[in-house]
Amino acid sequence: MSTPASSDVSLERAPDGEERVRVGRYSLFTRLNHWTLALSFVLLALSGMALFYPTFFGLTVLFGGGQNTRWVHPIIGCVLLLAWLVMFLRYAHHNLPDGTDIAWLRNIGAVLRGNEDEVPEVGRYNAGQKLVFWAFGVLVPGLFLTGVVIWDQYFYDWTSIPQKRIAVLAHAVMAIGMITVWITHAYAAVWVRGTIQAMTRGYVSGGWAFRHHRKWLRDLVSGRRTPAAPTTPAE
C-alpha cells in the first residue's frame, strides 16, 4: 500500500503486523495550548465557585485560602484569555458556517445513533464543534471584560458601583454558560471514541477520520487544503 500524498496522512505498523492509516490532526504546540486552556478553565471554575457561593468556600483551600483565591482567580483568567486568543486566531477560519451545518443539525438524531452516513460529509469540524467554538468565542472575552470591571485591586476607580453590580451578575451568568458548554464539549470528546487521542497524541486513525470528518480526510489526501496546524520539529 502506498503512502498518500499528504504528509499528514501516513502508515503505521500495528503490533499485530498490520499496516494502519494514521492522520495527523493537531501539532504539539496546539495540544499544549489546548491543555493550558483546559487547565485554566478548571482552575477558574473551582476558584470562581468558591468566591461565588458560601457553600463552595471550602474550595479556597486548593488555592491557599480566601485571599489567595481572590488574587489568583483573575490572573488565571488572563492566562485563559491568552490561550483562547491563540486558538481563536489559528482556527476561526475552520469554524465558519458552511452549507453542511444545517443538514448536520437537522439530522443530529442520526449522528447520536452513530449513523453519520445520513448526514453530508463533514470537513475539519462539524456543526456541533463549531457551536462550541463560537460559544467560547463569545463567553471568554465576555467573562474577561466583566471580570476587569470587578477586579477592584487594579480597576476599582474605572467604573461605578451600579456598573460593578451589573458586571457581577453578567459574569456569573456567563460563567454558568461556560461551564455548561465545557461539560458538553468534554462529554462529546469522551463519547466519540478516538477523539481524545487527537489532543493527547496529535493524530487519529484513518477509520475515525473517514467516519466523522470524511470531507476533511479527502481534502488532506488530495492535497486540496493544507493542515490547520502543521507539525512542528518538536513532534
Coordinates of C-alpha atoms in Angstrom, one line a residue:
M1 CA 0.0 0.0 0.0
S2 CA 1.5 3.4 -1.0
T3 CA 1.7 6.4 1.3
P4 CA -0.9 9.0 0.5
A5 CA 0.1 12.4 -1.0
S6 CA -0.4 14.4 2.2
S7 CA 2.4 14.4 4.8
D8 CA -0.4 14.5 7.4
V9 CA -1.6 11.0 6.3
S10 CA 0.8 8.2 6.9
L11 CA 1.0 4.5 7.6
E12 CA 1.9 2.8 10.9
R13 CA 2.5 -0.8 11.7
A14 CA 0.3 -2.2 14.5
P15 CA 1.6 -4.8 17.0
D16 CA -0.2 -7.5 15.0
G17 CA 1.9 -6.5 12.0
E18 CA -1.0 -4.9 10.1
E19 CA -0.5 -1.5 8.5
R20 CA -3.0 1.2 9.5
V21 CA -3.6 4.7 8.3
R22 CA -2.7 7.5 10.8
V23 CA -3.9 11.0 10.2
G24 CA -2.2 14.0 11.9
R25 CA -4.8 16.4 13.4
Y26 CA -3.0 18.7 15.9
S27 CA 0.6 19.8 16.4
L28 CA 2.4 19.7 19.7
F29 CA 2.0 23.5 20.1
T30 CA -1.8 23.3 19.5
R31 CA -2.1 20.4 22.0
L32 CA -0.1 22.3 24.7
N33 CA -2.2 25.4 24.1
H34 CA -5.4 23.4 24.4
W35 CA -4.4 21.8 27.7
T36 CA -3.3 25.1 29.0
L37 CA -6.8 26.4 28.1
A38 CA -8.5 23.4 29.7
L39 CA -6.5 23.6 32.9
S40 CA -7.0 27.3 33.2
F41 CA -10.7 26.9 32.9
V42 CA -10.9 24.1 35.5
L43 CA -9.0 26.3 38.0
L44 CA -11.2 29.3 37.1
A45 CA -14.4 27.3 37.6
L46 CA -13.2 26.0 41.0
S47 CA -11.9 29.3 42.3
G48 CA -15.0 31.1 40.9
M49 CA -17.4 28.9 42.6
A50 CA -15.5 29.3 45.8
L51 CA -15.9 33.1 45.6
F52 CA -19.5 33.0 44.2
Y53 CA -21.3 31.0 46.9
P54 CA -20.6 30.2 50.6
T55 CA -21.3 26.5 50.2
F56 CA -18.3 26.2 47.9
F57 CA -15.9 28.3 50.0
G58 CA -14.1 25.2 51.1
L59 CA -12.6 25.1 47.6
T60 CA -10.4 28.0 48.5
V61 CA -8.1 25.5 50.3
L62 CA -6.9 24.5 46.8
F63 CA -5.5 27.9 46.3
G64 CA -4.1 28.7 49.7
G65 CA -7.1 30.4 51.3
G66 CA -9.7 33.0 50.6
Q67 CA -7.3 36.0 50.0
N68 CA -5.1 34.0 47.7
T69 CA -8.1 32.7 45.8
R70 CA -9.3 36.3 45.3
W71 CA -5.9 37.3 44.0
V72 CA -5.2 34.3 41.7
H73 CA -8.6 34.0 40.1
P74 CA -8.2 37.0 37.7
I75 CA -4.6 36.1 37.0
I76 CA -5.7 32.7 35.7
G77 CA -8.4 34.5 33.7
C78 CA -5.6 36.4 31.9
V79 CA -3.9 33.1 31.1
L80 CA -7.2 31.6 29.8
L81 CA -7.7 34.7 27.6
L82 CA -4.3 34.4 26.0
A83 CA -4.6 30.7 25.4
W84 CA -8.1 31.2 23.9
L85 CA -6.8 34.1 21.7
V86 CA -4.1 31.8 20.2
M87 CA -6.6 29.1 19.5
F88 CA -9.2 31.6 18.0
L89 CA -6.7 33.1 15.6
R90 CA -5.5 29.7 14.4
Y91 CA -8.9 28.0 14.0
A92 CA -11.6 30.6 13.5
H93 CA -11.5 30.2 9.7
H94 CA -12.1 26.5 10.0
N95 CA -15.2 27.1 12.1
L96 CA -17.0 29.4 9.7
P97 CA -20.5 28.1 8.9
D98 CA -21.0 26.3 5.6
G99 CA -23.8 24.5 3.7
T100 CA -23.5 21.2 5.6
D101 CA -24.1 22.6 9.1
I102 CA -27.9 23.0 8.9
A103 CA -28.2 19.5 7.4
W104 CA -26.0 18.1 10.2
L105 CA -28.0 19.7 12.9
R106 CA -31.3 18.6 11.3
N107 CA -30.0 15.0 11.4
I108 CA -28.5 15.2 14.9
G109 CA -30.5 12.2 15.9
A110 CA -28.7 10.0 13.3
V111 CA -25.4 11.4 14.5
L112 CA -26.2 10.4 18.1
R113 CA -27.2 7.0 16.9
G114 CA -23.8 6.6 15.3
N115 CA -25.2 6.6 11.7
E116 CA -23.3 9.5 10.2
D117 CA -23.9 8.2 6.7
E118 CA -27.3 10.0 6.8
V119 CA -25.6 13.5 7.0
P120 CA -23.4 15.3 4.5
E121 CA -19.7 14.7 4.6
V122 CA -18.1 16.9 7.3
G123 CA -14.9 19.0 7.0
R124 CA -12.4 19.6 9.7
Y125 CA -15.2 20.4 12.2
N126 CA -18.9 19.6 12.4
A127 CA -21.7 22.0 13.3
G128 CA -21.7 20.9 16.9
Q129 CA -18.0 21.6 17.3
K130 CA -18.4 25.0 15.6
L131 CA -21.2 25.9 18.0
V132 CA -18.9 25.1 20.9
F133 CA -16.1 27.1 19.3
W134 CA -18.2 30.2 18.8
A135 CA -19.8 29.9 22.3
F136 CA -16.3 30.1 23.7
G137 CA -15.6 32.9 21.3
V138 CA -18.4 35.0 22.9
L139 CA -18.1 33.8 26.6
V140 CA -14.3 34.0 27.1
P141 CA -14.0 37.7 26.1
G142 CA -17.3 38.5 27.9
L143 CA -16.0 36.9 31.1
F144 CA -12.8 38.7 30.8
L145 CA -14.3 42.2 30.2
T146 CA -16.8 41.8 33.1
G147 CA -14.0 40.4 35.2
V148 CA -12.0 43.5 34.7
V149 CA -14.9 45.7 35.8
I150 CA -15.0 43.8 39.2
W151 CA -11.2 43.4 39.5
D152 CA -11.1 46.0 42.3
Q153 CA -7.4 45.6 43.1
Y154 CA -6.4 47.4 39.9
F155 CA -9.5 48.8 38.3
Y156 CA -11.8 49.9 41.2
D157 CA -11.9 53.6 40.1
W158 CA -12.7 52.8 36.5
T159 CA -16.4 52.0 37.0
S160 CA -19.3 53.0 39.3
I161 CA -20.9 50.7 41.9
P162 CA -24.0 50.1 39.8
Q163 CA -21.8 49.1 36.8
K164 CA -20.0 46.7 39.1
R165 CA -23.2 45.1 40.2
I166 CA -24.3 44.6 36.6
A167 CA -20.9 43.2 35.8
V168 CA -21.1 40.7 38.7
L169 CA -24.4 39.4 37.5
A170 CA -23.3 39.1 33.9
H171 CA -20.1 37.4 35.0
A172 CA -22.0 34.8 37.0
V173 CA -24.5 34.1 34.2
M174 CA -21.7 33.8 31.6
A175 CA -19.7 31.6 33.9
I176 CA -22.7 29.2 34.2
G177 CA -23.0 29.2 30.4
M178 CA -19.2 28.5 30.1
I179 CA -19.3 25.6 32.5
T180 CA -22.3 24.1 30.6
V181 CA -20.6 24.4 27.3
W182 CA -17.4 22.9 28.7
I183 CA -19.2 19.9 30.1
T184 CA -20.9 19.3 26.8
H185 CA -17.5 19.6 25.0
A186 CA -15.8 17.2 27.4
Y187 CA -18.7 14.7 27.2
A188 CA -18.7 14.7 23.4
A189 CA -14.9 14.1 23.4
V190 CA -15.3 11.0 25.6
W191 CA -18.5 9.8 23.9
V192 CA -16.9 9.8 20.3
R193 CA -14.3 7.1 20.7
G194 CA -10.9 8.1 19.4
T195 CA -11.4 11.8 19.8
I196 CA -9.3 12.4 22.9
Q197 CA -6.3 10.7 21.2
A198 CA -6.2 13.7 18.8
M199 CA -5.4 16.0 21.7
T200 CA -3.1 13.6 23.5
R201 CA -1.1 12.1 20.7
G202 CA -1.8 14.6 17.9
Y203 CA -3.3 12.1 15.4
V204 CA -6.4 10.0 14.8
S205 CA -7.0 6.7 12.9
G206 CA -7.9 6.7 9.3
G207 CA -11.2 5.0 10.2
W208 CA -12.0 7.7 12.7
A209 CA -11.3 10.5 10.1
F210 CA -13.3 8.7 7.4
R211 CA -16.3 8.1 9.7
H212 CA -16.5 11.5 11.4
H213 CA -14.8 14.0 9.1
R214 CA -14.7 12.4 5.7
K215 CA -14.5 15.6 3.6
W216 CA -11.5 16.8 5.7
L217 CA -9.8 13.5 5.1
R218 CA -10.5 13.6 1.4
D219 CA -9.1 17.1 1.2
L220 CA -5.9 16.0 3.0
V221 CA -5.3 13.1 0.8
S222 CA -5.9 15.0 -2.4
G223 CA -3.8 17.9 -1.2
R224 CA -6.5 20.5 -1.9
R225 CA -6.1 22.0 1.6
T226 CA -3.2 22.5 3.9
P227 CA -3.5 21.3 7.5
A228 CA -4.6 24.0 10.0
A229 CA -1.8 23.2 12.4
P230 CA 1.3 21.8 10.5
T231 CA 3.5 19.5 12.5
T232 CA 6.5 21.1 14.3
P233 CA 10.1 19.8 14.7
A234 CA 9.2 19.1 18.3
E235 CA 6.9 16.4 17.2

